[in-house]
PDB file of C-alpha atoms and ligand atoms in Angstrom:
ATOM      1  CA  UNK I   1     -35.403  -3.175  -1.421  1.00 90.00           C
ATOM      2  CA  UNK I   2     -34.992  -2.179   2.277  1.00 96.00           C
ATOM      3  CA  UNK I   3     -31.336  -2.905   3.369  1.00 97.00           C
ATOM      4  CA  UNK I   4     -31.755  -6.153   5.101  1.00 98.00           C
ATOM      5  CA  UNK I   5     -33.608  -7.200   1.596  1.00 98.00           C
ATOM      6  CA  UNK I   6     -30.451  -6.673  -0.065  1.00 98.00           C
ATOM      7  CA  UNK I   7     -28.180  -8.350   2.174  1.00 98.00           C
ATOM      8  CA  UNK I   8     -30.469 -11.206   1.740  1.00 97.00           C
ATOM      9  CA  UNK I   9     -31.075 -11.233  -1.660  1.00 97.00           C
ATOM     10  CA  UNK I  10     -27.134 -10.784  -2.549  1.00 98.00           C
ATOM     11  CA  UNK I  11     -25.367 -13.750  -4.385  1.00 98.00           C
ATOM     12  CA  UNK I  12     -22.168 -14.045  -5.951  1.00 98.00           C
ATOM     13  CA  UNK I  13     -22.868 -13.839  -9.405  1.00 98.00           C
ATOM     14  CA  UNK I  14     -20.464 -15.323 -12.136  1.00 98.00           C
ATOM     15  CA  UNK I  15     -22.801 -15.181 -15.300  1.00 98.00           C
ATOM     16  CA  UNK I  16     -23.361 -12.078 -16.948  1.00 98.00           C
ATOM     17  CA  UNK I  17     -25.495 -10.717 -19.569  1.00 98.00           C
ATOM     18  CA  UNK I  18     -23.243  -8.067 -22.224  1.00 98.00           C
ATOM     19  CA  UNK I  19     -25.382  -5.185 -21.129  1.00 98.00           C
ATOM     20  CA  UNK I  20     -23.282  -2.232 -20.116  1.00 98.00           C
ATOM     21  CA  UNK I  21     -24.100  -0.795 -16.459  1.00 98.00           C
ATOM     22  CA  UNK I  22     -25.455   2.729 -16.739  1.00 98.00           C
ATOM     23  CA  UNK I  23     -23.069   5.501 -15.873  1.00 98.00           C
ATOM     24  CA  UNK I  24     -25.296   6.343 -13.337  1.00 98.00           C
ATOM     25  CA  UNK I  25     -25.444   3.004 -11.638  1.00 98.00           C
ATOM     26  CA  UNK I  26     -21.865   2.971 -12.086  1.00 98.00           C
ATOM     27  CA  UNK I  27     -21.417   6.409 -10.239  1.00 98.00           C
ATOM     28  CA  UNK I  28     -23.556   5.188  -7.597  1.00 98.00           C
ATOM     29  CA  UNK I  29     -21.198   2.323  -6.790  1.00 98.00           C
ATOM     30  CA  UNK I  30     -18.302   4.015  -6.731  1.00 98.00           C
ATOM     31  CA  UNK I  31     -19.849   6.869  -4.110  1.00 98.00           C
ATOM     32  CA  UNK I  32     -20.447   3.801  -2.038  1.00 98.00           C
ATOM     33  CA  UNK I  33     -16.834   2.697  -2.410  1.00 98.00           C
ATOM     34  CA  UNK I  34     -16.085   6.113  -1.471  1.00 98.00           C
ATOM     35  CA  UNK I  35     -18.562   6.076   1.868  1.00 98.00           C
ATOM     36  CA  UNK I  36     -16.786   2.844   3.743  1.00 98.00           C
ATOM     37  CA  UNK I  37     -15.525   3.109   6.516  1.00 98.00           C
ATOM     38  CA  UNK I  38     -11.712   3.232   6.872  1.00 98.00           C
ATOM     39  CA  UNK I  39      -9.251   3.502   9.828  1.00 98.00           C
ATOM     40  CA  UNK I  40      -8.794   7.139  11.234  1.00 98.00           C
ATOM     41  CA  UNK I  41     -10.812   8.133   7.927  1.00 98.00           C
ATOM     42  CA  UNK I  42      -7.537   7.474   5.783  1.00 98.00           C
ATOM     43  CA  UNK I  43      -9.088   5.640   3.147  1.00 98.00           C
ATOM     44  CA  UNK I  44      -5.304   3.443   2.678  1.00 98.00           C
ATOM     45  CA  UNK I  45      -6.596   2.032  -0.342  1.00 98.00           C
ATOM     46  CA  UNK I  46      -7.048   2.351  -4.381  1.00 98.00           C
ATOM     47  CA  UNK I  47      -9.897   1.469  -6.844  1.00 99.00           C
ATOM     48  CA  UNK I  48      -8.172   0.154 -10.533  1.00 98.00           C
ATOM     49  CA  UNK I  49     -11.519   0.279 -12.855  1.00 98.00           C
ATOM     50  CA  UNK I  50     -11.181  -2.141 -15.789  1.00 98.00           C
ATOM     51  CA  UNK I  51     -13.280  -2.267 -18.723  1.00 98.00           C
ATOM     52  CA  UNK I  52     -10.530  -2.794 -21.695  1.00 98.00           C
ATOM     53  CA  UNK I  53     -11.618  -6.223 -23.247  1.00 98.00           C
ATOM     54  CA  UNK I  54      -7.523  -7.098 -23.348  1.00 98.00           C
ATOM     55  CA  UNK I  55      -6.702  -6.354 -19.790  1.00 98.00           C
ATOM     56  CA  UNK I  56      -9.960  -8.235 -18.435  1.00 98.00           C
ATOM     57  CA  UNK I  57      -8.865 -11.297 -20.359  1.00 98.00           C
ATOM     58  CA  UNK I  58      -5.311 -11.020 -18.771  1.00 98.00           C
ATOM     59  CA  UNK I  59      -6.692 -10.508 -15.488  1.00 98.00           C
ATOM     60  CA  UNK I  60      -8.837 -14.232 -16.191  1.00 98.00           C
ATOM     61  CA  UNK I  61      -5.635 -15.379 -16.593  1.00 98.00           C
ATOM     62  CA  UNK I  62      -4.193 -14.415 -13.853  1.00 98.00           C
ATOM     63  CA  UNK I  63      -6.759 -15.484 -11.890  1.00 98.00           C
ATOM     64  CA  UNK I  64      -6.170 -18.861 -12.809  1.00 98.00           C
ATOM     65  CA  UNK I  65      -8.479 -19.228 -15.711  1.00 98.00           C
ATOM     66  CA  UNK I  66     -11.913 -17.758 -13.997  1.00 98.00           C
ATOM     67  CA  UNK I  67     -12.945 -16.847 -17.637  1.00 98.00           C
ATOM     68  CA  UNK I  68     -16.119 -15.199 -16.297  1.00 98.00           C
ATOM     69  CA  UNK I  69     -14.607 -12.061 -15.075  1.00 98.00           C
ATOM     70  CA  UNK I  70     -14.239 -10.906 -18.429  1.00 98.00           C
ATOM     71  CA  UNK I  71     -17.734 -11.035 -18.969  1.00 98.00           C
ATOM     72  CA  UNK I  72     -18.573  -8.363 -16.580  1.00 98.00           C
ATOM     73  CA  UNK I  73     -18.869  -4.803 -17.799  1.00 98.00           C
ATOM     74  CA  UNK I  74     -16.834  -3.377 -15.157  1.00 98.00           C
ATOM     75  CA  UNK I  75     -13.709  -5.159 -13.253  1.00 99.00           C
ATOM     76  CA  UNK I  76     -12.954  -3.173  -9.690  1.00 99.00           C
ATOM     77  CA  UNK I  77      -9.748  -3.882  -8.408  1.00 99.00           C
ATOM     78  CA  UNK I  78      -9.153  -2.787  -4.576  1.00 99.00           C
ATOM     79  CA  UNK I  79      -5.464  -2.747  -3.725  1.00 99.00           C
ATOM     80  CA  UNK I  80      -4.158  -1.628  -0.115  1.00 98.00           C
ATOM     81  CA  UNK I  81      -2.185   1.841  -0.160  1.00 98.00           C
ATOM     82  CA  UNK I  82      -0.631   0.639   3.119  1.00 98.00           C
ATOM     83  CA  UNK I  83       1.778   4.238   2.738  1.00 98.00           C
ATOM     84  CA  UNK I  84      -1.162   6.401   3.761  1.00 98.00           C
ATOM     85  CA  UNK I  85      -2.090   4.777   7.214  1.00 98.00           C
ATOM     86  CA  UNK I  86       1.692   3.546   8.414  1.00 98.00           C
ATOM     87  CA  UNK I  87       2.153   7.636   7.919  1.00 97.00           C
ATOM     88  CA  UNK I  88      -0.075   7.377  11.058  1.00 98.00           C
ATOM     89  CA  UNK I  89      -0.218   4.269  12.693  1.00 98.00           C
ATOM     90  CA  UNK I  90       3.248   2.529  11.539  1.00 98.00           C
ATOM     91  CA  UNK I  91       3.352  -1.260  11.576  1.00 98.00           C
ATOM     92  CA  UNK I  92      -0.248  -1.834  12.182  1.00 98.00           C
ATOM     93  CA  UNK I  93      -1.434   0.988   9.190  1.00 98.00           C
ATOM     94  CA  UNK I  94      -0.108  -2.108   7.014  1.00 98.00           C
ATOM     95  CA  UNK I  95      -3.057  -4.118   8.736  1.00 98.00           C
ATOM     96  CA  UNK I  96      -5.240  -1.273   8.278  1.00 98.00           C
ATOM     97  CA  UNK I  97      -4.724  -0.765   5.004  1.00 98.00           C
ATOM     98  CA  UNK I  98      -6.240  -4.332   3.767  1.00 98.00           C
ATOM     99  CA  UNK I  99      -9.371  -3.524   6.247  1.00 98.00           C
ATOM    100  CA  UNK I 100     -10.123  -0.424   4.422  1.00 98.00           C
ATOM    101  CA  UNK I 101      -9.757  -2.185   1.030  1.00 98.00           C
ATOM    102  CA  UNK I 102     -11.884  -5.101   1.830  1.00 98.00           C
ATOM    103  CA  UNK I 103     -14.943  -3.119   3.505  1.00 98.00           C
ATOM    104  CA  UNK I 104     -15.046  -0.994   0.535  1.00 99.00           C
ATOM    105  CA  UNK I 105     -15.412  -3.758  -1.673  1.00 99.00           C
ATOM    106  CA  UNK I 106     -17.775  -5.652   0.585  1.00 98.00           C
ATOM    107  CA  UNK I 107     -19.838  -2.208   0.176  1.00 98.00           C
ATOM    108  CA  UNK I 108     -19.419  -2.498  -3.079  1.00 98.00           C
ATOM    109  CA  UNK I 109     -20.944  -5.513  -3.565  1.00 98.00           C
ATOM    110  CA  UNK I 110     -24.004  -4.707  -1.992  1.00 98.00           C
ATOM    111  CA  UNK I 111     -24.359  -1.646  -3.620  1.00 98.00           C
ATOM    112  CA  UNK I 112     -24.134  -3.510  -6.662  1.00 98.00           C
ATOM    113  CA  UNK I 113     -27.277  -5.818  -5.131  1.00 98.00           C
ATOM    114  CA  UNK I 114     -29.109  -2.794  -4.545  1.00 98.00           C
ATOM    115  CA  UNK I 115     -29.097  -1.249  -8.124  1.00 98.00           C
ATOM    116  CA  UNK I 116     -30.313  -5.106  -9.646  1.00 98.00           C
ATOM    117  CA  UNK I 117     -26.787  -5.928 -10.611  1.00 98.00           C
ATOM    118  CA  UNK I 118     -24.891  -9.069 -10.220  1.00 98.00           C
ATOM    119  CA  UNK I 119     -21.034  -9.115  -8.710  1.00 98.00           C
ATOM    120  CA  UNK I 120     -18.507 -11.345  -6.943  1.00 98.00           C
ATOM    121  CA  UNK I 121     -15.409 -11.707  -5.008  1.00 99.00           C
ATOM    122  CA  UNK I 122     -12.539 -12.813  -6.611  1.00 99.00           C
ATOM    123  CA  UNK I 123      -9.756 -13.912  -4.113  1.00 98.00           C
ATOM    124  CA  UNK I 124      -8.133 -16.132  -5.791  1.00 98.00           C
ATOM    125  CA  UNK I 125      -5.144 -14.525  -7.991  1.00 99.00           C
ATOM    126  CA  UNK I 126      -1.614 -14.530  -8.664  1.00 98.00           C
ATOM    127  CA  UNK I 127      -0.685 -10.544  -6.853  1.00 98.00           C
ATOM    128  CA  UNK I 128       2.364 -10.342  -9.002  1.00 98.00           C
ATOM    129  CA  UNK I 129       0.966 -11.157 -12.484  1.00 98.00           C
ATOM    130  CA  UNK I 130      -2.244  -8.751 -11.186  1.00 98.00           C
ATOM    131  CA  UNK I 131      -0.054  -6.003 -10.668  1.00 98.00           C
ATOM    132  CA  UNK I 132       1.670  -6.326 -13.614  1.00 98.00           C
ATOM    133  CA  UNK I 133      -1.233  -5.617 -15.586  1.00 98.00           C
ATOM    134  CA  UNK I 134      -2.994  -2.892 -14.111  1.00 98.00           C
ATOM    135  CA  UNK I 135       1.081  -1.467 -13.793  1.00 98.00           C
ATOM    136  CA  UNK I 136       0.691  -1.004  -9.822  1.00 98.00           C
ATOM    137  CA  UNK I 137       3.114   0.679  -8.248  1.00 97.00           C
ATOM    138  CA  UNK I 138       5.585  -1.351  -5.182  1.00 96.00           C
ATOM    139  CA  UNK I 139       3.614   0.299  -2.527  1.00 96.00           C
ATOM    140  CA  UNK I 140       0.462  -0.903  -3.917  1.00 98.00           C
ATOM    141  CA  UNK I 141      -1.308  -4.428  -3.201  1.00 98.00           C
ATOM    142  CA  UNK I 142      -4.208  -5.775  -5.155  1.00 98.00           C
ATOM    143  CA  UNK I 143      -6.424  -7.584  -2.154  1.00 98.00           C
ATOM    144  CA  UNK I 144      -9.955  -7.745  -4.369  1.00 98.00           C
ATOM    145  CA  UNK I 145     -11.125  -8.337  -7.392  1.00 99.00           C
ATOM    146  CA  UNK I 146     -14.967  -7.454  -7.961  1.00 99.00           C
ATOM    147  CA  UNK I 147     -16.236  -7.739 -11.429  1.00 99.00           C
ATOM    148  CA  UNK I 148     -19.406  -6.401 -11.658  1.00 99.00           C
ATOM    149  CA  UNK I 149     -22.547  -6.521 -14.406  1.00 98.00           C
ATOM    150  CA  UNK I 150     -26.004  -7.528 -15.062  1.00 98.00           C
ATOM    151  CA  UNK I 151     -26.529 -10.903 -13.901  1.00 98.00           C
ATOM    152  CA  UNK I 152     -27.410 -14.164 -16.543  1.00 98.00           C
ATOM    153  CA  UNK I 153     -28.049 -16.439 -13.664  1.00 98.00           C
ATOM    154  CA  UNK I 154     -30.022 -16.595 -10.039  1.00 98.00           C
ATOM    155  CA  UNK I 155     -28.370 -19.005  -7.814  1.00 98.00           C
ATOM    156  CA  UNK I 156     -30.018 -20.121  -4.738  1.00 98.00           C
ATOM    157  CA  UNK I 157     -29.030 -19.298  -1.387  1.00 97.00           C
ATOM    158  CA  UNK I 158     -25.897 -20.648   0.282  1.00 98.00           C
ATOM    159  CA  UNK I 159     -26.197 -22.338   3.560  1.00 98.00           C
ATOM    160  CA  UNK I 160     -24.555 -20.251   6.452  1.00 98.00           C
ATOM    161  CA  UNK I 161     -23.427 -21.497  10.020  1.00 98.00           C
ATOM    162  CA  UNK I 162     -25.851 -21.501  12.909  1.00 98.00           C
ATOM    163  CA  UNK I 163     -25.481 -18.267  14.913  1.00 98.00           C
ATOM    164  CA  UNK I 164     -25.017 -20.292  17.999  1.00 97.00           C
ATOM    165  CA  UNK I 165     -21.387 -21.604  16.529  1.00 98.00           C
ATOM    166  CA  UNK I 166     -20.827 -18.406  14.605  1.00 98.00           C
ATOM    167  CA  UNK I 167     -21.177 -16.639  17.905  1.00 98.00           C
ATOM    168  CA  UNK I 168     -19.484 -17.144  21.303  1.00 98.00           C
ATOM    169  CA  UNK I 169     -20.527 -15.001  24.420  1.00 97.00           C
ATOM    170  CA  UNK I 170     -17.839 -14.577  26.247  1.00 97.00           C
TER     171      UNK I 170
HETATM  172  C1  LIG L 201     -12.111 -13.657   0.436  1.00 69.85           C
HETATM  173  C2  LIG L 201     -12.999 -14.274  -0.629  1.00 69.85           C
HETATM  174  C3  LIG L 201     -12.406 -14.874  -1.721  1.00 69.85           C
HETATM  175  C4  LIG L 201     -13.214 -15.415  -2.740  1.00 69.85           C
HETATM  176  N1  LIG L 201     -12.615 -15.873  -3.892  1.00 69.85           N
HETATM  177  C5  LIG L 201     -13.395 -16.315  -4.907  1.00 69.85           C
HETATM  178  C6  LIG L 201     -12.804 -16.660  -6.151  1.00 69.85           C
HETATM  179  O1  LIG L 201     -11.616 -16.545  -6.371  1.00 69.85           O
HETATM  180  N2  LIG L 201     -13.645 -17.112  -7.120  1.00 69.85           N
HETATM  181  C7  LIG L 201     -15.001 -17.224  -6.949  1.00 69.85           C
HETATM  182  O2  LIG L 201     -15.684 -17.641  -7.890  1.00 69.85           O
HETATM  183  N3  LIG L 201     -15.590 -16.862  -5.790  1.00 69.85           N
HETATM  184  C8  LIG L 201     -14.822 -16.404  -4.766  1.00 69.85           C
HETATM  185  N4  LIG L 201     -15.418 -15.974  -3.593  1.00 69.85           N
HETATM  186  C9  LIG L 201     -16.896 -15.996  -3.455  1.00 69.85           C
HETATM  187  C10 LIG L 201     -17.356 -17.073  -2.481  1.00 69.85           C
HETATM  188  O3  LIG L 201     -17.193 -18.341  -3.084  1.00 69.85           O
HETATM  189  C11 LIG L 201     -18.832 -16.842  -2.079  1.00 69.85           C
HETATM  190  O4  LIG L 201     -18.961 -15.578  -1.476  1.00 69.85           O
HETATM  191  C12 LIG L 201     -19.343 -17.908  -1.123  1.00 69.85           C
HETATM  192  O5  LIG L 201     -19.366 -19.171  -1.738  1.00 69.85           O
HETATM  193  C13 LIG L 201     -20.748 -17.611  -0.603  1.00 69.85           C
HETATM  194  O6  LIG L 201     -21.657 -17.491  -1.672  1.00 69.85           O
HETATM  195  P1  LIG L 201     -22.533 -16.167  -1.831  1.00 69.85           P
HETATM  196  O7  LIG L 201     -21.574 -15.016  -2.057  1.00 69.85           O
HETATM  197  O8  LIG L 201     -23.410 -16.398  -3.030  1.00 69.85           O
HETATM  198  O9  LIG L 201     -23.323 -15.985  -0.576  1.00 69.85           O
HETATM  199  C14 LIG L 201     -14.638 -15.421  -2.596  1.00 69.85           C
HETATM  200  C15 LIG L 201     -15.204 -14.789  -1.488  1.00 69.85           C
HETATM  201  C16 LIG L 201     -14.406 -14.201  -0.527  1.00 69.85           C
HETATM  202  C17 LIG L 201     -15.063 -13.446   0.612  1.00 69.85           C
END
């Protein structure tokens, strides 16, 4: 698949089949993680890696009951590291920070397209009950939750917005 095939073809996936993700495939995700962009090349962010059965079902929990995440081989959690770009930019690192965190995901996830594997975005979450179980530290803030495995299900496509309203030339 040719990039723009893989743009296209991604879906949010939220079946998954118990098959384990190769180590390889796994590796090549988290390179692409690694290759985002980030601002001034800071990378102000953090990757948690879940696969423990007990913390996955805590972390459906705390995402108010989305029992599917725990059906994914591997949970990625991206949490801002604000610390490392206020060092250089002060208030607006704190912005920066959450940038970096969500573009690697967004990579990611289309990495994850690219190898035949399903993922999606989880947004919705309680931060303090999140924290709590992957024991973040105060200066870290989980913004992403990506759980990631061989998909059980093709949806269809979902409508977008017409470029002409998406779009203003100014
Ligand atoms: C910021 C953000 C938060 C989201 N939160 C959730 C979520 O908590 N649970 C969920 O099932 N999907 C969540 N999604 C996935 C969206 O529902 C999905 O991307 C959207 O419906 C478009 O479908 P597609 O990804 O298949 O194109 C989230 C996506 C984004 C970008």
């Amino acid at each position: 698949m040719d990039f723009f095939e893989v743009v296209e073809k991604r879906r949010s996936i939220r079946k998954f089949l118990s098959k384990k993700i190769e180590e390889e495939k796994l590796l090549k995700l988290l390179n692409t993680a690694n290759l985002a962009p980030s601002a001034g090349n800071l990378q102000a962010f953090e990757i948690f890696l879940v696969r423990d059965e007990k913390k996955k079902q805590m972390i459906c929990k705390a995402s108010y009951n989305q029992d599917f995440i725990k059906e994914a081989d591997v949970v990625l959690i991206f949490c801002a590291n604000p610390s490392r770009s206020m060092k250089w930019y002060g208030e607006r690192g704190e912005f920066y920070a959450l940038q970096d965190a969500t573009i690697s995901a967004a990579y990611v996830q289309l990495a994850a397209a690219a190898l035949g594997l399903g993922s999606v975005w989880i947004g919705a979450f309680d931060e303090k009950k999140i924290s709590e179980i992957i024991e973040l530290s105060d200066n870290l803030r989980p913004v992403a939750i990506i759980p990631i495995g061989y998909p059980a299900e093709a949806p269809t496509k979902k409508p977008r917005r017409k470029l002409n309203d998406l779009v203003k030339q100014v």
